[in-house]
Short mmCIF file of C-alpha atoms and ligand atoms in Angstrom, two decimals:
data_model
loop_
_atom_site.label_atom_id
_atom_site.label_comp_id
_atom_site.label_asym_id
_atom_site.label_seq_id
_atom_site.Cartn_x
_atom_site.Cartn_y
_atom_site.Cartn_z
CA MET A 1 0.00 0.00 0.00
CA GLU A 2 1.04 3.57 -0.78
CA THR A 3 2.88 5.64 1.89
CA ILE A 4 2.85 9.38 1.25
CA GLU A 5 5.03 11.93 3.05
CA THR A 6 3.89 15.52 3.23
CA ASP A 7 4.15 18.68 5.34
CA VAL A 8 0.54 18.89 6.47
CA VAL A 9 -2.26 16.32 6.59
CA ILE A 10 -5.74 17.63 7.33
CA ILE A 11 -8.36 15.06 8.27
CA GLY A 12 -11.76 16.36 7.16
CA GLY A 13 -12.71 18.52 4.19
CA GLY A 14 -15.41 20.73 5.75
CA PRO A 15 -15.08 24.53 6.06
CA ALA A 16 -12.48 24.11 8.83
CA GLY A 17 -10.27 21.72 6.82
CA CYS A 18 -10.64 23.59 3.52
CA SER A 19 -9.81 27.00 4.97
CA CYS A 20 -6.78 25.55 6.78
CA ALA A 21 -5.61 23.95 3.52
CA LEU A 22 -6.06 27.20 1.61
CA TYR A 23 -3.67 28.96 3.98
CA THR A 24 -1.09 26.16 4.34
CA ALA A 25 -1.00 25.57 0.57
CA ARG A 26 -0.55 29.30 -0.03
CA ALA A 27 2.29 29.25 2.51
CA ASP A 28 4.02 26.70 0.23
CA LEU A 29 3.45 23.81 2.60
CA LYS A 30 2.71 20.52 0.88
CA THR A 31 -0.86 19.90 2.03
CA VAL A 32 -3.12 16.86 1.81
CA ILE A 33 -6.81 16.83 2.81
CA LEU A 34 -8.26 13.40 3.59
CA ASP A 35 -12.05 13.57 3.46
CA LYS A 36 -14.27 10.55 3.91
CA ASN A 37 -17.18 12.03 2.00
CA PRO A 38 -17.70 15.64 0.85
CA SER A 39 -21.50 15.24 1.12
CA VAL A 40 -21.93 14.21 4.75
CA GLY A 41 -20.35 16.95 6.87
CA ALA A 42 -22.45 19.56 8.65
CA LEU A 43 -21.96 22.26 5.99
CA ALA A 44 -22.55 19.82 3.12
CA ILE A 45 -26.02 18.94 4.42
CA THR A 46 -27.00 22.55 5.17
CA HIS A 47 -29.85 23.36 2.82
CA GLN A 48 -29.30 27.10 2.64
CA ILE A 49 -26.56 29.12 4.30
CA ALA A 50 -27.79 32.65 4.75
CA ASN A 51 -25.23 33.82 7.30
CA TYR A 52 -21.81 33.20 5.75
CA PRO A 53 -20.37 36.66 5.11
CA GLY A 54 -20.00 37.67 1.50
CA VAL A 55 -21.91 34.87 -0.22
CA SER A 56 -25.43 34.88 -1.63
CA THR A 57 -28.14 34.18 0.93
CA GLU A 58 -29.59 31.68 -1.55
CA MET A 59 -26.45 29.55 -1.58
CA SER A 60 -26.62 25.95 -0.35
CA GLY A 61 -24.06 24.64 2.12
CA ASP A 62 -22.92 22.14 -0.47
CA ASP A 63 -22.26 24.88 -3.05
CA LEU A 64 -20.32 26.97 -0.52
CA LEU A 65 -18.24 23.97 0.45
CA THR A 66 -17.49 23.22 -3.21
CA LEU A 67 -16.19 26.79 -3.61
CA MET A 68 -14.00 26.40 -0.53
CA ARG A 69 -12.63 23.03 -1.64
CA ASP A 70 -11.94 24.24 -5.21
CA GLN A 71 -10.09 27.28 -3.88
CA ALA A 72 -7.87 25.12 -1.66
CA ILE A 73 -7.18 22.78 -4.60
CA GLN A 74 -6.44 25.74 -6.88
CA TYR A 75 -3.59 26.75 -4.55
CA GLY A 76 -2.07 23.27 -4.59
CA THR A 77 -3.90 21.23 -1.96
CA ASP A 78 -3.97 17.52 -2.71
CA TYR A 79 -7.61 16.64 -1.88
CA ARG A 80 -8.27 12.93 -1.50
CA ARG A 81 -11.39 11.01 -0.60
CA ALA A 82 -10.37 8.62 2.14
CA GLN A 83 -11.78 7.63 5.51
CA VAL A 84 -9.20 7.82 8.28
CA PHE A 85 -9.50 4.93 10.70
CA GLY A 86 -6.43 5.49 12.86
CA VAL A 87 -3.55 7.84 13.68
CA ASP A 88 -0.23 7.60 15.48
CA VAL A 89 0.78 10.96 16.93
CA ASN A 90 4.00 9.83 18.60
CA GLY A 91 7.26 11.23 17.25
CA ASP A 92 8.01 14.08 14.86
CA TRP A 93 6.20 12.42 11.94
CA LYS A 94 2.49 11.90 12.51
CA THR A 95 1.05 8.83 10.79
CA VAL A 96 -2.48 8.64 9.40
CA PHE A 97 -4.05 5.35 8.32
CA THR A 98 -6.70 5.00 5.62
CA PRO A 99 -7.85 2.01 3.54
CA GLU A 100 -6.23 3.74 0.52
CA GLY A 101 -2.79 4.24 2.05
CA THR A 102 -0.70 5.62 4.89
CA PHE A 103 0.18 9.31 5.19
CA LYS A 104 3.09 10.77 7.16
CA ALA A 105 3.07 14.46 8.02
CA LYS A 106 5.10 16.95 10.02
CA ALA A 107 1.84 18.64 11.06
CA LEU A 108 -1.51 16.95 11.58
CA VAL A 109 -4.83 18.80 11.65
CA LEU A 110 -8.01 17.23 13.02
CA ALA A 111 -11.12 18.66 11.31
CA THR A 112 -13.67 15.85 11.25
CA GLY A 113 -16.55 17.89 12.67
CA ALA A 114 -19.25 16.79 15.07
CA MET A 115 -21.60 14.68 13.01
CA GLY A 116 -20.95 11.64 15.17
CA ARG A 117 -23.81 10.36 17.26
CA PRO A 118 -24.04 8.24 20.40
CA ALA A 119 -25.23 4.68 19.91
CA SER A 120 -29.00 4.58 20.18
CA PHE A 121 -30.13 1.16 18.94
CA LYS A 122 -30.33 -1.71 21.38
CA GLY A 123 -27.21 -3.82 20.87
CA GLU A 124 -25.37 -1.12 18.84
CA ALA A 125 -22.80 -0.26 21.52
CA GLU A 126 -22.45 -3.86 22.66
CA PHE A 127 -21.56 -5.17 19.20
CA LEU A 128 -19.58 -2.15 17.95
CA GLY A 129 -16.48 -3.61 16.26
CA ARG A 130 -18.00 -7.10 16.40
CA GLY A 131 -20.47 -6.76 13.56
CA VAL A 132 -21.65 -3.18 14.10
CA SER A 133 -19.72 -0.65 12.02
CA TYR A 134 -19.96 2.95 10.84
CA CYS A 135 -17.62 2.49 7.87
CA ALA A 136 -18.40 0.22 4.94
CA THR A 137 -15.31 1.46 3.12
CA CYS A 138 -13.16 0.16 5.99
CA ASP A 139 -15.04 -2.99 6.94
CA GLY A 140 -17.02 -3.98 3.83
CA ALA A 141 -14.53 -6.62 2.71
CA PHE A 142 -15.07 -8.57 5.95
CA TYR A 143 -18.60 -9.31 4.78
CA ARG A 144 -17.88 -10.97 1.45
CA ASN A 145 -20.77 -13.34 0.62
CA LYS A 146 -22.49 -12.53 3.92
CA GLU A 147 -25.76 -10.74 4.66
CA VAL A 148 -25.60 -7.26 6.17
CA ALA A 149 -28.00 -4.45 7.11
CA VAL A 150 -27.56 -0.73 6.46
CA VAL A 151 -29.63 1.57 8.68
CA GLY A 152 -30.36 5.17 7.65
CA ILE A 153 -31.59 7.20 4.71
CA ASN A 154 -28.99 9.97 4.42
CA LYS A 155 -26.49 10.29 1.55
CA GLU A 156 -23.79 8.53 3.51
CA ALA A 157 -26.05 5.52 4.16
CA ILE A 158 -26.85 5.23 0.45
CA GLU A 159 -23.23 5.53 -0.66
CA GLU A 160 -21.99 3.09 1.95
CA ALA A 161 -24.76 0.60 1.07
CA GLN A 162 -23.55 0.82 -2.55
CA VAL A 163 -20.04 -0.06 -1.36
CA LEU A 164 -21.44 -3.09 0.49
CA THR A 165 -23.29 -4.40 -2.59
CA LYS A 166 -19.83 -5.26 -4.00
CA PHE A 167 -19.09 -7.61 -1.11
CA ALA A 168 -22.22 -8.81 0.66
CA SER A 169 -24.52 -11.51 -0.69
CA LYS A 170 -27.45 -9.39 0.44
CA VAL A 171 -27.76 -5.82 1.74
CA HIS A 172 -30.89 -5.15 3.81
CA TRP A 173 -31.47 -1.41 3.62
CA ILE A 174 -33.63 -0.30 6.57
CA THR A 175 -35.19 3.17 6.42
CA SER A 176 -37.87 4.69 8.64
CA ASN A 177 -39.27 6.67 5.68
CA ASP A 178 -39.44 6.37 1.90
CA PRO A 179 -36.61 8.15 0.05
CA ALA A 180 -37.73 11.26 -1.87
CA GLU A 181 -39.14 10.68 -5.37
CA ASP A 182 -36.18 12.49 -6.98
CA ASN A 183 -33.54 10.64 -4.97
CA PHE A 184 -31.76 9.06 -7.93
CA GLU A 185 -29.00 7.46 -5.84
CA ALA A 186 -31.61 5.74 -3.62
CA LYS A 187 -33.40 4.39 -6.69
CA GLN A 188 -30.12 3.07 -8.10
CA LEU A 189 -29.43 1.33 -4.80
CA ILE A 190 -32.87 -0.27 -4.57
CA ASN A 191 -32.50 -1.56 -8.14
CA GLN A 192 -29.35 -3.51 -7.26
CA GLU A 193 -29.98 -7.25 -7.43
CA ASN A 194 -28.63 -7.96 -3.94
CA VAL A 195 -30.46 -5.12 -2.13
CA LYS A 196 -33.67 -5.63 -0.16
CA HIS A 197 -35.23 -2.33 0.90
CA TRP A 198 -37.26 -2.34 4.11
CA SER A 199 -39.07 0.99 3.90
CA LYS A 200 -41.04 2.62 6.76
CA THR A 201 -39.30 0.12 9.00
CA ARG A 202 -37.59 0.58 12.36
CA LEU A 203 -34.59 -1.28 13.67
CA MET A 204 -35.63 -2.56 17.10
CA LEU A 205 -32.68 -4.71 18.21
CA ILE A 206 -29.24 -5.90 17.13
CA GLU A 207 -28.68 -9.44 18.37
CA GLY A 208 -25.59 -11.58 18.68
CA ASN A 209 -23.40 -13.82 20.75
CA GLU A 210 -19.74 -13.92 21.82
CA SER A 211 -18.58 -14.14 18.17
CA GLY A 212 -20.54 -11.08 17.11
CA VAL A 213 -23.76 -10.03 15.39
CA THR A 214 -26.15 -12.82 14.37
CA GLY A 215 -29.21 -10.84 13.35
CA VAL A 216 -31.57 -7.91 13.80
CA THR A 217 -35.20 -7.45 14.77
CA ILE A 218 -37.15 -4.96 12.67
CA LYS A 219 -40.72 -3.67 12.68
CA ASP A 220 -42.72 -2.32 9.77
CA ARG A 221 -44.64 0.83 10.82
CA GLY A 222 -47.94 -0.59 9.55
CA GLU A 223 -47.55 -4.09 11.04
CA GLU A 224 -48.06 -5.41 14.55
CA GLN A 225 -45.56 -8.24 14.21
CA LYS A 226 -41.80 -7.82 14.51
CA GLN A 227 -39.54 -9.70 12.13
CA SER A 228 -36.09 -11.25 12.55
CA LEU A 229 -33.37 -11.18 9.90
CA ALA A 230 -30.32 -13.42 10.19
CA LEU A 231 -27.21 -11.46 9.20
CA GLU A 232 -23.65 -10.75 10.32
CA GLY A 233 -23.04 -7.04 9.89
CA VAL A 234 -24.98 -3.87 10.74
CA PHE A 235 -23.83 -0.53 9.33
CA VAL A 236 -25.45 2.43 11.11
CA TYR A 237 -25.70 5.89 9.53
CA MET A 238 -27.90 8.20 11.59
CA SER A 239 -27.39 11.97 11.98
CA GLY A 240 -26.61 13.74 15.22
CA SER A 241 -24.06 16.00 16.86
CA LYS A 242 -21.01 14.55 18.59
CA PRO A 243 -17.32 15.24 17.83
CA ILE A 244 -15.90 12.57 15.54
CA ILE A 245 -12.88 11.37 17.49
CA ASP A 246 -13.17 7.57 17.25
CA PHE A 247 -10.09 7.34 14.99
CA LEU A 248 -7.87 9.05 17.60
CA GLY A 249 -7.62 5.99 19.82
CA GLY A 250 -7.55 8.12 22.98
CA GLN A 251 -4.19 9.75 22.05
CA ILE A 252 -5.43 13.36 22.17
CA ALA A 253 -6.73 15.18 25.27
CA LEU A 254 -10.38 16.22 25.24
CA ASN A 255 -12.17 19.07 26.99
CA GLU A 256 -14.97 18.54 29.49
CA THR A 257 -17.63 18.54 26.74
CA GLY A 258 -15.95 15.76 24.74
CA GLY A 259 -14.41 18.05 22.09
CA VAL A 260 -10.68 18.17 21.37
CA LEU A 261 -8.85 20.48 23.78
CA VAL A 262 -6.86 23.28 22.08
CA ASP A 263 -5.03 26.49 22.97
CA ASP A 264 -5.47 29.91 21.33
CA PHE A 265 -3.53 28.68 18.26
CA MET A 266 -5.75 25.57 17.87
CA ALA A 267 -2.83 23.41 19.01
CA THR A 268 -3.79 20.27 20.91
CA THR A 269 -1.83 19.00 23.90
CA SER A 270 0.11 16.75 21.49
CA GLU A 271 2.93 18.69 19.76
CA GLY A 272 2.47 18.86 15.99
CA VAL A 273 -1.30 18.21 16.14
CA TRP A 274 -3.99 20.88 15.74
CA ALA A 275 -7.79 20.66 15.96
CA ILE A 276 -10.26 23.01 14.26
CA GLY A 277 -14.00 23.45 13.73
CA ASP A 278 -16.82 21.45 15.30
CA ILE A 279 -14.48 18.69 16.52
CA ARG A 280 -13.69 21.15 19.35
CA ASN A 281 -17.38 21.02 20.33
CA THR A 282 -17.57 24.77 20.75
CA PRO A 283 -20.93 26.21 21.77
CA PHE A 284 -20.97 28.20 18.49
CA LYS A 285 -20.97 25.66 15.69
CA GLN A 286 -20.95 27.88 12.62
CA ALA A 287 -19.26 27.66 9.24
CA VAL A 288 -17.56 31.02 9.69
CA VAL A 289 -16.16 29.94 13.07
CA ALA A 290 -14.83 26.69 11.57
CA ALA A 291 -13.20 28.62 8.70
CA SER A 292 -11.62 31.03 11.17
CA ASP A 293 -10.20 28.13 13.21
CA GLY A 294 -8.65 26.79 10.00
CA CYS A 295 -6.90 30.08 9.29
CA ILE A 296 -5.52 30.34 12.84
CA ALA A 297 -4.19 26.76 12.80
CA ALA A 298 -2.59 27.21 9.36
CA MET A 299 -0.65 30.30 10.43
CA ALA A 300 0.46 28.56 13.62
CA ILE A 301 1.58 25.53 11.59
CA ASP A 302 3.57 27.73 9.21
CA ARG A 303 5.32 29.23 12.22
CA PHE A 304 5.89 25.80 13.79
CA LEU A 305 7.34 24.21 10.65
CA ASN A 306 9.48 27.17 9.73
CA SER A 307 10.47 28.00 13.33
CA ARG A 308 9.22 31.53 12.87
CA LYS A 309 9.11 33.73 15.93
CA SER A 310 6.14 35.66 14.64
CA ILE A 311 3.22 34.61 12.46
CA ARG A 312 3.65 35.39 8.76
CA VAL A 313 0.53 37.09 7.42
CA ASP A 314 -0.93 36.34 4.01
CA TRP A 315 -1.23 40.00 2.98
CA VAL A 316 1.05 42.95 2.36
CA HIS A 317 0.42 46.64 3.11
CA SER A 318 0.62 48.79 0.00
C1 FAD B 1 -28.42 20.90 9.64
C2 FAD B 1 -27.35 21.94 9.91
C3 FAD B 1 -27.54 23.25 9.50
C4 FAD B 1 -26.54 24.22 9.73
N1 FAD B 1 -26.74 25.49 9.31
C5 FAD B 1 -25.76 26.41 9.44
C6 FAD B 1 -25.91 27.74 8.94
O1 FAD B 1 -26.96 28.10 8.41
N2 FAD B 1 -24.87 28.60 9.10
C7 FAD B 1 -23.70 28.25 9.69
O2 FAD B 1 -22.77 29.07 9.76
N3 FAD B 1 -23.52 27.02 10.18
C8 FAD B 1 -24.51 26.08 10.08
N4 FAD B 1 -24.34 24.82 10.58
C9 FAD B 1 -23.08 24.50 11.27
C10 FAD B 1 -21.91 24.35 10.32
O3 FAD B 1 -22.33 23.61 9.19
C11 FAD B 1 -20.75 23.67 11.05
O4 FAD B 1 -20.41 24.43 12.18
C12 FAD B 1 -19.50 23.53 10.15
O5 FAD B 1 -19.83 22.83 8.96
C13 FAD B 1 -18.39 22.80 10.89
O6 FAD B 1 -17.33 22.62 10.02
P1 FAD B 1 -16.26 21.45 10.20
O7 FAD B 1 -15.31 21.59 9.05
O8 FAD B 1 -15.73 21.48 11.58
O9 FAD B 1 -17.10 20.09 10.10
P2 FAD B 1 -17.98 19.48 8.92
O10 FAD B 1 -18.59 20.53 8.07
O11 FAD B 1 -18.92 18.54 9.61
O12 FAD B 1 -16.94 18.68 8.02
C14 FAD B 1 -16.25 17.56 8.54
C15 FAD B 1 -15.67 16.75 7.38
O13 FAD B 1 -14.89 15.70 7.94
C16 FAD B 1 -15.10 14.50 7.21
N5 FAD B 1 -14.79 13.35 8.07
C17 FAD B 1 -15.43 12.93 9.19
N6 FAD B 1 -14.84 11.83 9.69
C18 FAD B 1 -13.79 11.55 8.88
C19 FAD B 1 -12.78 10.54 8.86
N7 FAD B 1 -12.73 9.59 9.80
N8 FAD B 1 -11.87 10.57 7.86
C20 FAD B 1 -11.89 11.52 6.91
N9 FAD B 1 -12.83 12.51 6.87
C21 FAD B 1 -13.75 12.52 7.84
C22 FAD B 1 -16.58 14.58 6.81
O14 FAD B 1 -16.86 13.77 5.69
C23 FAD B 1 -16.73 16.08 6.50
O15 FAD B 1 -16.46 16.34 5.14
C24 FAD B 1 -25.32 23.84 10.38
C25 FAD B 1 -25.14 22.53 10.78
C26 FAD B 1 -26.13 21.56 10.56
C27 FAD B 1 -25.92 20.14 10.99
#
């Protein structure tokens, strides 16, 4: 597998990650953004963003994010779609693990947002890592020729279910509502030979034994009876707000609200690692705040890597 060395790796391509990349790339630092999915972050799912300074009040979050990403790329950022599943922050080189390859950076920036959610289905927490997963891209291959369930109706659920159709013998897609009429991706998924769509259906229970998940209990909204499905994997994609820190393996200090702890320069307690945006779990989760964090971290990183005494600004007085 590929190993890539670079100056800065930014995990997460939301407004925090993209603004940080814009500044580090413009400061001539070799910058890589690793983003699991440009459509699932908080800004990407924002229907209309009326309060980002300087852009049309009609603009969608997705369109604004595309502008930010394109601008970072235009200045040299290497944007890659990859889900980070682990990091090693020991030593001068920080290592980042993805299914697509390993990245080594002199500066690591955490910008994965707060779209994580506490386990809410019965059995979800108990079987997490033993059949329950939040990442088909990482774990899909474990379920070759096995039956799995995907729970959720958002874009991420649909895309991840598509990934699983390549491995699993059957993908049970469980949604509490019908997808919208114009949801082309959902239609494509339902038309796959090995997909069974359980619409207007709730997941009641994830069952298993010491070797892992063995099945789920579901209930159709219009039926009295519950139903059991025998399967070995359950992939859960529900929305909610909780800093995404699972890939950190407890290596980075958190604040009392569960966000990553930083100083005024967005530096974490681990030298060479910064955290920006909603992953800090600030009380003011706004795109403009996330973008501002990204700028602050980038300037601090430039100073750190170039041993500058003062921060180099990105503008010149005329
Ligand atoms: C429904 C909704 C409406 C909102 N409306 C507004 C609004 O009108 N105005 C406003 O200013 N703010 C709004 N916000 C808040 C704003 O969107 C967030 O504060 C902002 O997007 C946070 O930016 P971020 O970069 O920290 O995180 P995000 O935008 O969530 O981006 C995080 C990125 O990290 C990626 N990622 C996550 N895990 C991994 C991983 N393991 N590996 C690689 N990549 C990963 C995700 O795919 C995503 O692209 C809204 C939020 C929501 C949920």
